[in-house]
Tab-separated table of N, CA and C in Angstrom:
chain	number	residue	atom	x	y	z
G	1	ARG	N	0.608	15.620	-29.079
G	1	ARG	CA	-0.676	15.622	-28.392
G	1	ARG	C	-0.868	14.357	-27.554
G	2	ARG	N	-0.390	13.230	-28.061
G	2	ARG	CA	-0.539	11.980	-27.334
G	2	ARG	C	0.180	12.031	-25.989
G	3	VAL	N	1.357	12.641	-25.960
G	3	VAL	CA	2.113	12.771	-24.712
G	3	VAL	C	1.354	13.663	-23.734
G	4	LEU	N	0.762	14.723	-24.227
G	4	LEU	CA	-0.007	15.636	-23.392
G	4	LEU	C	-1.217	14.923	-22.793
G	5	PHE	N	-1.906	14.121	-23.591
G	5	PHE	CA	-3.058	13.357	-23.110
G	5	PHE	C	-2.624	12.370	-22.030
G	6	ARG	N	-1.527	11.676	-22.263
G	6	ARG	CA	-1.025	10.718	-21.266
G	6	ARG	C	-0.630	11.420	-19.981
G	7	SER	N	-0.045	12.602	-20.101
G	7	SER	CA	0.323	13.372	-18.921
G	7	SER	C	-0.910	13.728	-18.103
G	8	ALA	N	-1.967	14.146	-18.768
G	8	ALA	CA	-3.210	14.493	-18.078
G	8	ALA	C	-3.829	13.262	-17.427
G	9	GLU	N	-3.879	12.148	-18.141
G	9	GLU	CA	-4.461	10.923	-17.591
G	9	GLU	C	-3.652	10.406	-16.400
G	10	THR	N	-2.332	10.423	-16.527
G	10	THR	CA	-1.476	9.963	-15.427
G	10	THR	C	-1.614	10.877	-14.223
G	11	GLY	N	-1.619	12.180	-14.463
G	11	GLY	CA	-1.788	13.134	-13.373
G	11	GLY	C	-3.119	12.950	-12.662
G	12	ALA	N	-4.176	12.681	-13.417
G	12	ALA	CA	-5.491	12.446	-12.820
G	12	ALA	C	-5.491	11.165	-11.998
G	13	ASP	N	-4.912	10.110	-12.543
G	13	ASP	CA	-4.852	8.837	-11.811
G	13	ASP	C	-4.129	8.995	-10.481
G	14	LEU	N	-2.958	9.628	-10.516
G	14	LEU	CA	-2.168	9.787	-9.296
G	14	LEU	C	-2.857	10.695	-8.282
G	15	ALA	N	-3.479	11.766	-8.764
G	15	ALA	CA	-4.190	12.673	-7.865
G	15	ALA	C	-5.377	11.969	-7.208
G	16	ALA	N	-6.117	11.189	-7.983
G	16	ALA	CA	-7.268	10.471	-7.432
G	16	ALA	C	-6.828	9.440	-6.402
G	17	LEU	N	-5.759	8.727	-6.688
G	17	LEU	CA	-5.253	7.739	-5.728
G	17	LEU	C	-4.800	8.393	-4.431
G	18	ALA	N	-4.088	9.501	-4.547
G	18	ALA	CA	-3.607	10.209	-3.350
G	18	ALA	C	-4.777	10.710	-2.516
G	19	GLY	N	-5.772	11.267	-3.163
G	19	GLY	CA	-6.927	11.770	-2.448
G	19	GLY	C	-7.749	10.663	-1.825
G	20	ALA	N	-7.936	9.571	-2.551
G	20	ALA	CA	-8.722	8.453	-2.038
G	20	ALA	C	-8.072	7.843	-0.803
G	21	ALA	N	-6.752	7.897	-0.741
G	21	ALA	CA	-6.030	7.326	0.402
G	21	ALA	C	-6.362	8.035	1.711
G	22	VAL	N	-6.793	9.281	1.634
G	22	VAL	CA	-7.116	10.037	2.857
G	22	VAL	C	-8.576	10.489	2.899
G	23	LEU	N	-9.412	9.919	2.042
G	23	LEU	CA	-10.805	10.346	1.959
G	23	LEU	C	-11.563	10.175	3.278
G	24	LEU	N	-11.202	9.193	4.073
G	24	LEU	CA	-11.903	8.997	5.348
G	24	LEU	C	-11.667	10.151	6.314
G	25	ARG	N	-10.684	10.988	6.052
G	25	ARG	CA	-10.444	12.198	6.864
G	25	ARG	C	-11.333	13.347	6.431
G	26	GLY	N	-12.056	13.170	5.330
G	26	GLY	CA	-12.953	14.196	4.826
G	26	GLY	C	-12.608	14.589	3.402
G	27	VAL	N	-13.590	15.165	2.730
G	27	VAL	CA	-13.409	15.562	1.333
G	27	VAL	C	-12.356	16.658	1.208
G	28	ALA	N	-12.324	17.595	2.161
G	28	ALA	CA	-11.337	18.679	2.088
G	28	ALA	C	-9.920	18.123	2.132
G	29	ALA	N	-9.668	17.168	3.019
G	29	ALA	CA	-8.336	16.557	3.118
G	29	ALA	C	-8.004	15.784	1.847
G	30	ALA	N	-8.992	15.075	1.314
G	30	ALA	CA	-8.779	14.294	0.101
G	30	ALA	C	-8.451	15.201	-1.084
G	31	CYS	N	-9.191	16.284	-1.221
G	31	CYS	CA	-8.951	17.200	-2.338
G	31	CYS	C	-7.643	17.970	-2.170
G	32	ALA	N	-7.264	18.252	-0.936
G	32	ALA	CA	-5.969	18.900	-0.690
G	32	ALA	C	-4.832	17.972	-1.125
G	33	ALA	N	-4.943	16.695	-0.790
G	33	ALA	CA	-3.926	15.722	-1.202
G	33	ALA	C	-3.898	15.580	-2.723
G	34	ALA	N	-5.080	15.543	-3.337
G	34	ALA	CA	-5.163	15.431	-4.793
G	34	ALA	C	-4.540	16.650	-5.470
G	35	THR	N	-4.788	17.828	-4.917
G	35	THR	CA	-4.218	19.064	-5.469
G	35	THR	C	-2.700	19.036	-5.403
G	36	GLN	N	-2.175	18.615	-4.270
G	36	GLN	CA	-0.719	18.574	-4.093
G	36	GLN	C	-0.069	17.622	-5.102
G	37	VAL	N	-0.648	16.455	-5.281
G	37	VAL	CA	-0.092	15.486	-6.223
G	37	VAL	C	-0.265	15.954	-7.663
G	38	ALA	N	-1.384	16.593	-7.959
G	38	ALA	CA	-1.585	17.130	-9.306
G	38	ALA	C	-0.506	18.156	-9.638
G	39	ARG	N	-0.260	19.071	-8.710
G	39	ARG	CA	0.776	20.089	-8.938
G	39	ARG	C	2.147	19.454	-9.130
G	40	ALA	N	2.446	18.432	-8.327
G	40	ALA	CA	3.739	17.748	-8.439
G	40	ALA	C	3.900	17.079	-9.800
G	41	ASN	N	2.778	16.760	-10.441
G	41	ASN	CA	2.802	16.133	-11.762
G	41	ASN	C	2.525	17.119	-12.885
G	42	GLN	N	2.584	18.400	-12.554
G	42	GLN	CA	2.453	19.487	-13.526
G	42	GLN	C	1.124	19.481	-14.271
G	43	VAL	N	0.055	19.157	-13.526
G	43	VAL	CA	-1.298	19.292	-14.055
G	43	VAL	C	-2.095	20.129	-13.063
G	44	GLU	N	-3.184	20.702	-13.537
G	44	GLU	CA	-4.021	21.542	-12.686
G	44	GLU	C	-5.324	20.825	-12.358
G	45	LEU	N	-5.639	20.752	-11.071
G	45	LEU	CA	-6.875	20.113	-10.626
G	45	LEU	C	-8.038	21.071	-10.853
G	46	HIS	N	-9.056	20.623	-11.594
G	46	HIS	CA	-10.227	21.459	-11.869
G	46	HIS	C	-11.437	21.065	-11.038
G	47	SER	N	-11.569	19.776	-10.756
G	47	SER	CA	-12.688	19.359	-9.908
G	47	SER	C	-12.267	18.165	-9.076
G	48	CYS	N	-12.893	18.086	-7.909
G	48	CYS	CA	-12.593	17.025	-6.959
G	48	CYS	C	-13.858	16.811	-6.133
G	49	ALA	N	-14.375	15.585	-6.139
G	49	ALA	CA	-15.611	15.305	-5.415
G	49	ALA	C	-15.621	13.858	-4.962
G	50	ALA	N	-16.317	13.629	-3.864
G	50	ALA	CA	-16.483	12.274	-3.363
G	50	ALA	C	-17.794	11.695	-3.873
G	51	ASP	N	-17.760	10.412	-4.160
G	51	ASP	CA	-18.956	9.647	-4.510
G	51	ASP	C	-18.891	8.394	-3.645
G	52	GLY	N	-19.494	8.473	-2.476
G	52	GLY	CA	-19.346	7.387	-1.510
G	52	GLY	C	-17.907	7.343	-1.028
G	53	LEU	N	-17.265	6.197	-1.175
G	53	LEU	CA	-15.857	6.055	-0.779
G	53	LEU	C	-14.899	6.256	-1.946
G	54	ASP	N	-15.413	6.697	-3.079
G	54	ASP	CA	-14.578	6.974	-4.248
G	54	ASP	C	-14.314	8.471	-4.360
G	55	LEU	N	-13.160	8.804	-4.906
G	55	LEU	CA	-12.845	10.201	-5.190
G	55	LEU	C	-12.764	10.366	-6.698
G	56	LEU	N	-13.446	11.382	-7.215
G	56	LEU	CA	-13.441	11.674	-8.645
G	56	LEU	C	-12.712	12.990	-8.868
G	57	VAL	N	-11.775	12.999	-9.801
G	57	VAL	CA	-11.022	14.222	-10.090
G	57	VAL	C	-10.994	14.479	-11.590
G	58	GLU	N	-10.798	15.752	-11.922
G	58	GLU	CA	-10.579	16.164	-13.305
G	58	GLU	C	-9.425	17.143	-13.294
G	59	VAL	N	-8.457	16.914	-14.174
G	59	VAL	CA	-7.281	17.777	-14.261
G	59	VAL	C	-7.061	18.192	-15.709
G	60	SER	N	-6.202	19.186	-15.888
G	60	SER	CA	-5.777	19.533	-17.243
G	60	SER	C	-4.269	19.663	-17.275
G	61	ALA	N	-3.715	19.318	-18.415
G	61	ALA	CA	-2.290	19.495	-18.683
G	61	ALA	C	-2.198	20.454	-19.858
G	62	GLU	N	-1.289	21.399	-19.767
G	62	GLU	CA	-1.157	22.383	-20.838
G	62	GLU	C	0.288	22.547	-21.252
G	63	VAL	N	0.477	22.813	-22.522
G	63	VAL	CA	1.789	23.123	-23.064
G	63	VAL	C	1.668	24.460	-23.774
G	64	ALA	N	2.460	25.424	-23.348
G	64	ALA	CA	2.463	26.734	-24.004
G	64	ALA	C	3.329	26.656	-25.255
G	65	GLY	N	2.998	27.439	-26.220
G	65	GLY	CA	3.807	27.451	-27.433
G	65	GLY	C	3.177	28.310	-28.492
G	66	GLY	N	3.873	28.414	-29.578
G	66	GLY	CA	3.391	29.194	-30.707
G	66	GLY	C	2.294	28.445	-31.437
G	67	THR	N	1.887	28.973	-32.543
G	67	THR	CA	0.818	28.392	-33.343
G	67	THR	C	1.126	26.934	-33.677
G	68	GLY	N	0.193	26.067	-33.358
G	68	GLY	CA	0.350	24.655	-33.672
G	68	GLY	C	1.221	23.887	-32.696
G	69	VAL	N	1.808	24.563	-31.710
G	69	VAL	CA	2.701	23.891	-30.774
G	69	VAL	C	2.023	23.679	-29.430
G	70	GLY	N	1.313	24.679	-28.939
G	70	GLY	CA	0.680	24.586	-27.631
G	70	GLY	C	-0.571	23.730	-27.674
G	71	GLY	N	-1.096	23.463	-26.506
G	71	GLY	CA	-2.332	22.700	-26.448
G	71	GLY	C	-2.663	22.328	-25.016
G	72	SER	N	-3.789	21.664	-24.857
G	72	SER	CA	-4.197	21.210	-23.532
G	72	SER	C	-4.928	19.876	-23.662
G	73	ALA	N	-4.967	19.172	-22.541
G	73	ALA	CA	-5.676	17.893	-22.485
G	73	ALA	C	-6.316	17.758	-21.119
G	74	ILE	N	-7.440	17.101	-21.088
G	74	ILE	CA	-8.183	16.857	-19.846
G	74	ILE	C	-7.999	15.397	-19.445
G	75	GLY	N	-7.800	15.182	-18.152
G	75	GLY	CA	-7.725	13.827	-17.618
G	75	GLY	C	-8.740	13.670	-16.503
G	76	ARG	N	-9.408	12.542	-16.462
G	76	ARG	CA	-10.384	12.253	-15.407
G	76	ARG	C	-10.051	10.906	-14.794
G	77	ALA	N	-10.270	10.796	-13.475
G	77	ALA	CA	-10.009	9.525	-12.809
G	77	ALA	C	-10.915	9.355	-11.608
G	78	ARG	N	-11.085	8.108	-11.234
G	78	ARG	CA	-11.880	7.728	-10.069
G	78	ARG	C	-11.044	6.718	-9.301
G	79	ALA	N	-10.954	6.887	-7.983
G	79	ALA	CA	-10.211	5.942	-7.158
G	79	ALA	C	-10.960	5.703	-5.861
G	80	GLY	N	-10.855	4.492	-5.389
G	80	GLY	CA	-11.504	4.123	-4.138
G	80	GLY	C	-11.170	2.692	-3.797
G	81	PRO	N	-11.861	2.149	-2.803
G	81	PRO	CA	-11.579	0.778	-2.378
G	81	PRO	C	-11.873	-0.236	-3.484
G	82	VAL	N	-11.109	-1.284	-3.510
G	82	VAL	CA	-11.311	-2.346	-4.481
G	82	VAL	C	-12.472	-3.220	-4.023
G	83	GLN	N	-13.346	-3.537	-4.962
G	83	GLN	CA	-14.461	-4.442	-4.675
G	83	GLN	C	-14.327	-5.635	-5.605
G	84	ARG	N	-14.122	-6.799	-5.024
G	84	ARG	CA	-13.967	-8.006	-5.830
G	84	ARG	C	-15.329	-8.555	-6.234
G	85	ALA	N	-15.429	-9.014	-7.462
G	85	ALA	CA	-16.679	-9.576	-7.967
G	85	ALA	C	-17.045	-10.827	-7.182
G	86	GLY	N	-18.300	-10.930	-6.805
G	86	GLY	CA	-18.776	-12.111	-6.108
G	86	GLY	C	-18.475	-12.153	-4.628
G	87	VAL	N	-17.855	-11.102	-4.096
G	87	VAL	CA	-17.519	-11.060	-2.682
G	87	VAL	C	-18.268	-9.911	-2.039
G	88	SER	N	-19.040	-10.202	-1.031
G	88	SER	CA	-19.746	-9.128	-0.336
G	88	SER	C	-19.071	-8.896	1.001
G	89	GLY	N	-19.090	-7.670	1.431
G	89	GLY	CA	-18.346	-7.332	2.631
G	89	GLY	C	-19.219	-6.853	3.677
C-alpha cells in the first residue's frame, strides 16, 4: 500500500508541475499537459483546476488483483510560481 500511495503522490506532483508550466496558456492547456503526464506515470487524473497562478490536481493510482492484493490511492498536488518569504514582487 505504501508503494501505491507514493505512486499516486509522485504522479500528482509531476502532473501539477507539468500543468503549471503551461498555465499561462490557459486552464485547458494546463490540464491537457497534466493529463498527459499523469497517464505517463500510470495514474488517472480526476480533477484539475487553477487557483490564481497555481494548478491543483487530484489523481488516483490503482492496482488490480485478487482479494487483499488490489487497491487504490489518491494523490493531490499544487504547483505554481515560487514566492519567497519577505520578498514582494
